[in-house]
Amino acid sequence: MPHSTNKELILGIMVGTTGISLLLLWYHKVCKPRTVMNLPKFLSLGNTFDSMTLQDEVHNGQGASAIFQGRQLQILEKLNELLTNMEELKSEIRVLKEAIPKLEEYIHGELGGKTTAHRISPQHRARKRKLATVQSSGTSNSSEEAESEGGYITANTDTEEQSFPVPVALNTQVEELNLDVLLQKADYLRMNESSKMESFELLCDYKEKFRDEIEFIWRFARGYGDMYELSTNTQEKKHYANIGKTLGEKAITRAPMNGHCHLWYAVLCGYVSEFEGLQNKINYGYRFKEHLDKAIQFLPEEPFLYYLKGRYCYSVSKLSWIEKKMAATLFGKIPSSTVQEALQNFLKVEELHPGFSKSNYMFLAKCYLDLEQTDNAMKFCNLAMLLPCVTKEDKDAQKEVKKISTSLKS
């Protein structure tokens, strides 16, 4: 075949291929415009969700709805995985930030030729000092020992013993208290922020004796919630939250009509959710709301319950579109609430207990600010500033109140 003929043949093939491609492009763009998927940019997660692939799948006109829902679920699952990874990364960064200040002291101890003990929390050191004043009983528990009933402690290794305050009997030489006196003393100690740890330790001393008493169990769960709040170490907080939630489950199973059991189980579910990915956070959110409503049913005059519900309503009212869509896809329903509903709960707190907390005033100010009622927002900012800062929550609320006040004055 002559060289010129080869050139003509190749040119003809190229022209023909180009013509077919243009024809297909015209068909997809003009004749079938309804099959094109215009996804937001942040949902375009790669070639998996390419719009041309989706056109081929729905070309026959059957099962389009099912395919769309399947793709939507894939997108949400990818987003959930991404958010979970981000949560884990943030947790690791927090751990690193906590470890860096301790590095210099550790190196100094190593260079000095001293045996450096594993760093432990202030709570654990306080317990060790107290233990030093108690005479040894001559027998000790193995590091592998675990409590079989009630879920108070899981199997502990020597490392875990160093990392967390493990509930052990402390007051072995003091007079035994009966249940009523014990509960009264624990409640009294807990009224003071600085004595919450002592209240928890007191309950630890009697966990073997009263482990099956409902009034003891929910207070013990509450104590683990207090230790979660007092701790500044991420792993310790997770440890306390998980054990407390297990105790809460035991409490609501044995006493489903006890409002305090539902209250502290709800609170501890909220604490545990802080260490979970988006899917589990949503799941725990539903569980939190369910048991909070049950607690209100049994304890209608408890202001703390309305404060918690107000915070729940306010958080839900601020959920993003994707978070609501994820909840709907995973659980078949979308959590819904409004700022107005949150406001009514915070006002209920003030009705039942005027001056309940700095945080309640702060949320009242935020609600009124969102509703563009600036006079009321400033009123509750001023009331919040009058209350003392006792807890970490108070200090955080104080900072937020100052920001709101500044924005209202500007």
Short mmCIF file of C-alpha atoms in Angstrom, two decimals:
data_model
loop_
_atom_site.label_atom_id
_atom_site.label_comp_id
_atom_site.label_asym_id
_atom_site.label_seq_id
_atom_site.Cartn_x
_atom_site.Cartn_y
_atom_site.Cartn_z
CA MET A 1 0.00 0.00 0.00
CA PRO A 2 1.45 3.44 -0.94
CA HIS A 3 2.59 5.76 1.85
CA SER A 4 0.01 8.43 0.87
CA THR A 5 -2.80 5.84 1.12
CA ASN A 6 -1.72 4.99 4.69
CA LYS A 7 -1.91 8.65 5.62
CA GLU A 8 -5.38 8.98 4.16
CA LEU A 9 -6.59 5.86 6.02
CA ILE A 10 -5.26 7.09 9.39
CA LEU A 11 -6.76 10.53 8.83
CA GLY A 12 -10.11 8.96 7.99
CA ILE A 13 -10.11 6.86 11.18
CA MET A 14 -9.32 9.94 13.32
CA VAL A 15 -12.09 11.98 11.73
CA GLY A 16 -14.56 9.16 12.18
CA THR A 17 -13.64 8.67 15.86
CA THR A 18 -13.94 12.40 16.50
CA GLY A 19 -17.36 12.48 14.90
CA ILE A 20 -18.65 9.60 17.03
CA SER A 21 -17.30 11.26 20.22
CA LEU A 22 -18.99 14.56 19.37
CA LEU A 23 -22.25 12.74 18.65
CA LEU A 24 -22.17 10.97 22.04
CA LEU A 25 -21.34 14.23 23.83
CA TRP A 26 -24.25 16.00 22.09
CA TYR A 27 -26.62 13.17 23.05
CA HIS A 28 -25.71 13.31 26.77
CA LYS A 29 -25.77 17.08 26.98
CA VAL A 30 -28.92 17.82 24.93
CA CYS A 31 -31.07 14.71 24.67
CA LYS A 32 -30.66 13.42 28.24
CA PRO A 33 -30.10 16.45 30.50
CA ARG A 34 -32.27 15.10 33.31
CA THR A 35 -29.83 12.35 34.25
CA VAL A 36 -26.98 14.66 35.17
CA MET A 37 -26.15 14.86 38.91
CA ASN A 38 -25.02 18.29 40.13
CA LEU A 39 -23.47 17.45 43.51
CA PRO A 40 -22.01 20.13 45.74
CA LYS A 41 -18.23 20.32 45.50
CA PHE A 42 -17.68 19.10 49.07
CA LEU A 43 -19.62 15.91 48.23
CA SER A 44 -17.47 15.10 45.16
CA LEU A 45 -15.29 12.47 46.79
CA GLY A 46 -13.51 11.17 43.66
CA ASN A 47 -14.11 9.02 40.64
CA THR A 48 -16.47 6.76 42.60
CA PHE A 49 -19.23 9.32 42.27
CA ASP A 50 -18.47 10.50 38.72
CA SER A 51 -21.64 11.87 37.11
CA MET A 52 -21.06 10.06 33.79
CA THR A 53 -20.98 6.72 35.60
CA LEU A 54 -24.25 7.59 37.28
CA GLN A 55 -25.79 8.39 33.86
CA ASP A 56 -24.97 4.91 32.62
CA GLU A 57 -26.56 3.34 35.71
CA VAL A 58 -29.88 5.17 35.28
CA HIS A 59 -29.93 4.96 31.48
CA ASN A 60 -32.65 2.32 31.45
CA GLY A 61 -34.97 4.53 33.55
CA GLN A 62 -35.55 1.84 36.19
CA GLY A 63 -34.20 1.81 39.75
CA ALA A 64 -33.00 5.42 39.54
CA SER A 65 -34.33 6.24 42.98
CA ALA A 66 -32.64 3.24 44.61
CA ILE A 67 -29.33 4.03 42.89
CA PHE A 68 -29.52 7.65 44.01
CA GLN A 69 -30.15 6.62 47.62
CA GLY A 70 -27.30 4.14 47.45
CA ARG A 71 -24.93 6.80 46.17
CA GLN A 72 -26.16 9.20 48.84
CA LEU A 73 -25.45 6.65 51.57
CA GLN A 74 -21.98 6.03 50.14
CA ILE A 75 -21.28 9.76 50.28
CA LEU A 76 -22.46 10.00 53.87
CA GLU A 77 -20.42 6.96 54.87
CA LYS A 78 -17.31 8.52 53.31
CA LEU A 79 -17.99 11.75 55.19
CA ASN A 80 -18.50 9.83 58.43
CA GLU A 81 -15.17 8.05 57.90
CA LEU A 82 -13.47 11.38 57.20
CA LEU A 83 -14.96 13.01 60.31
CA THR A 84 -14.02 10.01 62.46
CA ASN A 85 -10.42 10.25 61.26
CA MET A 86 -10.41 13.96 62.04
CA GLU A 87 -11.71 13.28 65.57
CA GLU A 88 -8.97 10.68 66.12
CA LEU A 89 -6.32 13.07 64.82
CA LYS A 90 -7.56 15.84 67.14
CA SER A 91 -7.42 13.42 70.08
CA GLU A 92 -3.84 12.42 69.24
CA ILE A 93 -2.83 16.09 68.96
CA ARG A 94 -4.33 16.78 72.41
CA VAL A 95 -2.37 13.87 73.88
CA LEU A 96 0.84 15.18 72.31
CA LYS A 97 0.22 18.67 73.67
CA GLU A 98 -0.26 17.22 77.14
CA ALA A 99 2.93 15.13 76.86
CA ILE A 100 5.29 17.85 75.62
CA PRO A 101 5.45 19.87 78.89
CA LYS A 102 6.35 16.68 80.77
CA LEU A 103 9.22 15.77 78.43
CA GLU A 104 11.79 18.08 80.04
CA GLU A 105 11.13 16.70 83.53
CA TYR A 106 11.32 13.13 82.25
CA ILE A 107 14.67 13.73 80.50
CA HIS A 108 16.04 15.48 83.58
CA GLY A 109 15.16 12.48 85.72
CA GLU A 110 16.73 10.05 83.26
CA LEU A 111 19.97 12.01 83.02
CA GLY A 112 20.12 12.27 86.80
CA GLY A 113 20.22 8.50 87.02
CA LYS A 114 16.96 8.35 88.93
CA THR A 115 14.17 5.90 88.42
CA THR A 116 11.34 8.02 87.03
CA ALA A 117 7.88 6.87 87.90
CA HIS A 118 5.14 6.91 85.29
CA ARG A 119 3.44 10.31 85.31
CA ILE A 120 0.02 10.14 86.87
CA SER A 121 -2.82 12.53 87.47
CA PRO A 122 -3.28 14.77 90.54
CA GLN A 123 -6.29 12.62 91.42
CA HIS A 124 -4.15 9.48 91.54
CA ARG A 125 -1.45 11.19 93.61
CA ALA A 126 -4.06 12.29 96.12
CA ARG A 127 -5.27 8.72 96.44
CA LYS A 128 -1.70 7.43 96.92
CA ARG A 129 -1.09 9.93 99.72
CA LYS A 130 -4.25 8.80 101.41
CA LEU A 131 -3.31 5.15 100.94
CA ALA A 132 0.01 5.79 102.70
CA THR A 133 -1.86 6.50 105.92
CA VAL A 134 -3.73 3.20 105.85
CA GLN A 135 -2.12 0.09 107.33
CA SER A 136 -1.51 -2.66 104.81
CA SER A 137 -3.89 -5.60 105.10
CA GLY A 138 -1.20 -8.08 104.08
CA THR A 139 -2.97 -9.22 100.94
CA SER A 140 -3.13 -7.48 97.58
CA ASN A 141 -5.11 -7.94 94.41
CA SER A 142 -3.38 -9.23 91.30
CA SER A 143 -2.94 -6.71 88.49
CA GLU A 144 -5.01 -9.01 86.32
CA GLU A 145 -7.95 -9.16 88.76
CA ALA A 146 -11.30 -7.81 87.56
CA GLU A 147 -14.64 -7.38 89.24
CA SER A 148 -17.19 -9.72 87.77
CA GLU A 149 -20.42 -8.05 88.78
CA GLY A 150 -21.66 -4.52 88.19
CA GLY A 151 -18.90 -3.56 85.76
CA TYR A 152 -17.15 -1.22 88.22
CA ILE A 153 -13.67 -2.10 87.02
CA THR A 154 -12.47 -3.98 83.99
CA ALA A 155 -9.32 -6.12 84.01
CA ASN A 156 -6.44 -3.88 85.09
CA THR A 157 -2.81 -4.15 84.10
CA ASP A 158 0.04 -2.60 86.06
CA THR A 159 0.18 0.22 83.52
CA GLU A 160 -3.52 0.97 83.98
CA GLU A 161 -3.06 1.02 87.73
CA GLN A 162 -0.49 3.79 87.25
CA SER A 163 -2.58 5.72 84.78
CA PHE A 164 -5.94 5.88 86.54
CA PRO A 165 -7.26 6.19 90.10
CA VAL A 166 -8.47 2.65 90.74
CA PRO A 167 -11.27 2.41 93.33
CA VAL A 168 -9.89 0.53 96.34
CA ALA A 169 -10.86 0.41 99.99
CA LEU A 170 -9.27 3.35 101.79
CA ASN A 171 -10.81 3.83 105.21
CA THR A 172 -10.16 0.34 106.55
CA GLN A 173 -9.65 1.55 110.12
CA VAL A 174 -12.69 3.82 110.45
CA GLU A 175 -16.10 2.92 111.75
CA GLU A 176 -18.38 1.33 109.17
CA LEU A 177 -21.25 3.53 107.98
CA ASN A 178 -24.73 2.28 107.28
CA LEU A 179 -26.24 3.03 103.87
CA ASP A 180 -28.30 6.08 104.85
CA VAL A 181 -25.42 7.80 106.65
CA LEU A 182 -23.04 6.98 103.79
CA LEU A 183 -25.34 8.47 101.15
CA GLN A 184 -25.95 11.61 103.22
CA LYS A 185 -22.22 12.10 103.72
CA ALA A 186 -21.44 11.52 100.03
CA ASP A 187 -24.14 14.01 98.97
CA TYR A 188 -22.90 16.59 101.48
CA LEU A 189 -19.29 16.31 100.32
CA ARG A 190 -20.34 16.64 96.71
CA MET A 191 -21.99 20.02 97.35
CA ASN A 192 -18.51 21.55 97.48
CA GLU A 193 -16.54 21.43 94.22
CA SER A 194 -13.28 20.80 96.08
CA SER A 195 -14.74 17.79 97.92
CA LYS A 196 -16.18 15.91 94.94
CA MET A 197 -13.14 13.65 94.76
CA GLU A 198 -13.48 12.85 98.46
CA SER A 199 -17.13 11.99 97.91
CA PHE A 200 -16.16 9.62 95.11
CA GLU A 201 -13.44 7.96 97.20
CA LEU A 202 -15.89 7.47 100.05
CA LEU A 203 -18.24 5.59 97.72
CA CYS A 204 -15.30 3.51 96.46
CA ASP A 205 -14.71 2.34 100.03
CA TYR A 206 -18.20 0.83 100.20
CA LYS A 207 -18.70 -0.45 96.66
CA GLU A 208 -18.39 -4.09 97.77
CA LYS A 209 -20.86 -3.73 100.61
CA PHE A 210 -23.58 -1.75 98.79
CA ARG A 211 -22.98 -2.69 95.17
CA ASP A 212 -26.56 -3.96 94.74
CA GLU A 213 -28.29 -0.95 96.32
CA ILE A 214 -29.91 1.28 93.68
CA GLU A 215 -29.40 4.49 95.66
CA PHE A 216 -25.71 3.63 95.91
CA ILE A 217 -25.32 2.58 92.26
CA TRP A 218 -26.60 5.79 90.68
CA ARG A 219 -24.53 7.90 93.06
CA PHE A 220 -21.47 5.86 92.18
CA ALA A 221 -22.21 6.45 88.48
CA ARG A 222 -22.57 10.16 89.27
CA GLY A 223 -19.19 10.02 91.05
CA TYR A 224 -17.53 8.72 87.90
CA GLY A 225 -19.16 11.61 86.05
CA ASP A 226 -17.64 14.00 88.59
CA MET A 227 -14.20 12.44 88.10
CA TYR A 228 -14.63 12.86 84.34
CA GLU A 229 -15.19 16.58 84.91
CA LEU A 230 -12.27 16.92 87.34
CA SER A 231 -9.76 15.09 85.18
CA THR A 232 -7.66 16.93 82.60
CA ASN A 233 -6.22 13.81 80.96
CA THR A 234 -8.02 12.57 77.85
CA GLN A 235 -7.49 8.87 78.54
CA GLU A 236 -8.60 9.25 82.15
CA LYS A 237 -11.75 11.07 81.07
CA LYS A 238 -12.57 8.25 78.65
CA HIS A 239 -11.91 5.69 81.40
CA TYR A 240 -14.25 7.39 83.87
CA ALA A 241 -16.96 7.96 81.27
CA ASN A 242 -17.04 4.32 80.16
CA ILE A 243 -17.15 2.86 83.67
CA GLY A 244 -19.79 5.38 84.72
CA LYS A 245 -21.96 4.55 81.70
CA THR A 246 -21.73 0.84 82.55
CA LEU A 247 -22.92 1.60 86.08
CA GLY A 248 -25.70 3.76 84.65
CA GLU A 249 -26.88 0.88 82.47
CA LYS A 250 -27.00 -1.34 85.53
CA ALA A 251 -29.00 1.30 87.40
CA ILE A 252 -31.69 1.86 84.75
CA THR A 253 -32.03 -1.90 84.23
CA ARG A 254 -32.69 -2.52 87.91
CA ALA A 255 -34.72 0.63 88.60
CA PRO A 256 -36.47 1.79 85.40
CA MET A 257 -38.78 4.09 87.41
CA ASN A 258 -35.98 5.98 89.17
CA GLY A 259 -35.43 9.41 87.65
CA HIS A 260 -31.91 9.80 89.06
CA CYS A 261 -30.80 6.61 87.30
CA HIS A 262 -32.03 7.93 83.95
CA LEU A 263 -30.49 11.35 84.61
CA TRP A 264 -26.96 10.13 85.22
CA TYR A 265 -27.12 7.49 82.54
CA ALA A 266 -28.04 10.25 80.06
CA VAL A 267 -25.19 12.46 81.31
CA LEU A 268 -22.62 9.67 81.03
CA CYS A 269 -23.83 8.80 77.51
CA GLY A 270 -23.07 12.40 76.65
CA TYR A 271 -19.57 12.10 78.11
CA VAL A 272 -18.85 8.86 76.23
CA SER A 273 -20.03 10.43 72.96
CA GLU A 274 -17.16 12.92 73.16
CA PHE A 275 -14.78 10.12 72.14
CA GLU A 276 -16.90 8.72 69.31
CA GLY A 277 -17.23 9.36 65.58
CA LEU A 278 -20.20 11.15 64.02
CA GLN A 279 -22.40 8.05 63.69
CA ASN A 280 -22.01 7.07 67.35
CA LYS A 281 -22.35 10.68 68.47
CA ILE A 282 -25.76 10.81 66.80
CA ASN A 283 -26.72 7.46 68.32
CA TYR A 284 -25.74 8.62 71.80
CA GLY A 285 -27.58 11.87 71.16
CA TYR A 286 -30.84 9.98 70.67
CA ARG A 287 -30.13 7.89 73.76
CA PHE A 288 -29.34 11.03 75.78
CA LYS A 289 -32.66 12.65 74.79
CA GLU A 290 -34.66 9.47 75.48
CA HIS A 291 -33.41 9.06 79.05
CA LEU A 292 -33.47 12.78 79.75
CA ASP A 293 -37.19 12.83 78.92
CA LYS A 294 -37.75 9.83 81.19
CA ALA A 295 -35.87 11.56 84.01
CA ILE A 296 -38.06 14.68 83.61
CA GLN A 297 -41.13 12.48 83.76
CA PHE A 298 -40.05 11.13 87.16
CA LEU A 299 -38.38 14.31 88.48
CA PRO A 300 -40.42 17.22 87.05
CA GLU A 301 -39.07 19.75 89.59
CA GLU A 302 -35.36 19.11 89.02
CA PRO A 303 -33.83 22.25 87.37
CA PHE A 304 -30.67 20.45 86.22
CA LEU A 305 -32.77 18.32 83.87
CA TYR A 306 -34.21 21.35 82.09
CA TYR A 307 -30.75 22.87 81.83
CA LEU A 308 -29.51 19.70 80.10
CA LYS A 309 -32.54 19.62 77.80
CA GLY A 310 -32.03 23.28 76.95
CA ARG A 311 -28.46 22.56 75.94
CA TYR A 312 -29.59 19.60 73.85
CA CYS A 313 -32.21 21.69 72.04
CA TYR A 314 -29.76 24.50 71.42
CA SER A 315 -27.13 22.11 70.00
CA VAL A 316 -29.67 20.42 67.71
CA SER A 317 -30.92 23.78 66.46
CA LYS A 318 -27.34 24.50 65.33
CA LEU A 319 -26.77 21.21 63.47
CA SER A 320 -25.47 21.57 59.94
CA TRP A 321 -27.31 20.21 56.91
CA ILE A 322 -24.90 17.31 56.49
CA GLU A 323 -25.23 16.29 60.16
CA LYS A 324 -29.01 16.23 59.88
CA LYS A 325 -28.78 14.29 56.62
CA MET A 326 -26.48 11.74 58.22
CA ALA A 327 -28.91 11.28 61.12
CA ALA A 328 -31.81 10.79 58.71
CA THR A 329 -29.91 8.24 56.63
CA LEU A 330 -28.64 6.22 59.58
CA PHE A 331 -31.68 6.34 61.86
CA GLY A 332 -34.61 7.20 59.59
CA LYS A 333 -35.40 10.47 61.36
CA ILE A 334 -33.89 13.90 61.71
CA PRO A 335 -33.33 15.39 65.20
CA SER A 336 -35.16 18.68 65.28
CA SER A 337 -35.42 21.54 67.72
CA THR A 338 -35.37 25.33 67.77
CA VAL A 339 -33.69 28.13 69.67
CA GLN A 340 -37.13 29.04 71.01
CA GLU A 341 -37.54 25.55 72.51
CA ALA A 342 -34.08 25.79 74.08
CA LEU A 343 -35.00 29.18 75.52
CA GLN A 344 -38.13 27.79 77.20
CA ASN A 345 -36.06 25.12 78.96
CA PHE A 346 -33.48 27.61 80.21
CA LEU A 347 -36.28 29.87 81.46
CA LYS A 348 -37.78 26.86 83.27
CA VAL A 349 -34.46 26.41 85.09
CA GLU A 350 -34.57 30.04 86.23
CA GLU A 351 -38.17 29.60 87.36
CA LEU A 352 -37.38 26.53 89.47
CA HIS A 353 -34.03 27.79 90.78
CA PRO A 354 -33.22 31.50 90.26
CA GLY A 355 -29.49 31.97 89.75
CA PHE A 356 -29.02 28.26 89.05
CA SER A 357 -25.68 28.73 87.29
CA LYS A 358 -23.55 31.10 85.28
CA SER A 359 -23.86 28.73 82.29
CA ASN A 360 -27.66 28.88 82.34
CA TYR A 361 -27.54 32.69 82.20
CA MET A 362 -24.99 32.46 79.39
CA PHE A 363 -27.27 30.23 77.31
CA LEU A 364 -30.23 32.50 77.99
CA ALA A 365 -28.17 35.39 76.64
CA LYS A 366 -27.18 33.36 73.55
CA CYS A 367 -30.79 32.39 72.84
CA TYR A 368 -32.01 35.98 73.09
CA LEU A 369 -29.11 37.12 70.91
CA ASP A 370 -30.09 34.57 68.24
CA LEU A 371 -33.69 35.81 68.48
CA GLU A 372 -32.44 39.41 68.11
CA GLN A 373 -33.77 40.45 71.53
CA THR A 374 -30.67 42.37 72.53
CA ASP A 375 -32.07 43.96 75.70
CA ASN A 376 -32.86 40.56 77.20
CA ALA A 377 -29.49 39.22 76.04
CA MET A 378 -27.67 42.02 77.86
CA LYS A 379 -29.84 41.50 80.95
CA PHE A 380 -28.74 37.89 81.33
CA CYS A 381 -25.12 38.74 80.54
CA ASN A 382 -25.18 41.14 83.48
CA LEU A 383 -26.77 38.52 85.73
CA ALA A 384 -24.14 35.98 84.70
CA MET A 385 -21.32 38.38 85.59
CA LEU A 386 -22.68 38.67 89.13
CA LEU A 387 -22.26 34.94 89.87
CA PRO A 388 -18.85 33.65 91.08
CA CYS A 389 -16.62 31.37 89.00
CA VAL A 390 -16.31 28.10 90.89
CA THR A 391 -16.10 25.32 88.31
CA LYS A 392 -14.36 25.00 84.96
CA GLU A 393 -17.80 25.30 83.35
CA ASP A 394 -18.26 28.63 85.14
CA LYS A 395 -14.93 29.90 83.79
CA ASP A 396 -15.81 28.86 80.25
CA ALA A 397 -19.22 30.53 80.59
CA GLN A 398 -17.55 33.72 81.88
CA LYS A 399 -15.41 33.95 78.74
CA GLU A 400 -18.43 33.43 76.49
CA VAL A 401 -20.48 36.03 78.37
CA LYS A 402 -17.71 38.60 77.91
CA LYS A 403 -17.70 37.92 74.16
CA ILE A 404 -21.48 38.36 73.97
CA SER A 405 -21.36 41.57 76.02
CA THR A 406 -18.65 43.00 73.79
CA SER A 407 -20.62 42.20 70.64
CA LEU A 408 -23.74 43.81 72.08
CA LYS A 409 -21.89 47.00 73.05
CA SER A 410 -20.13 47.40 69.72
#
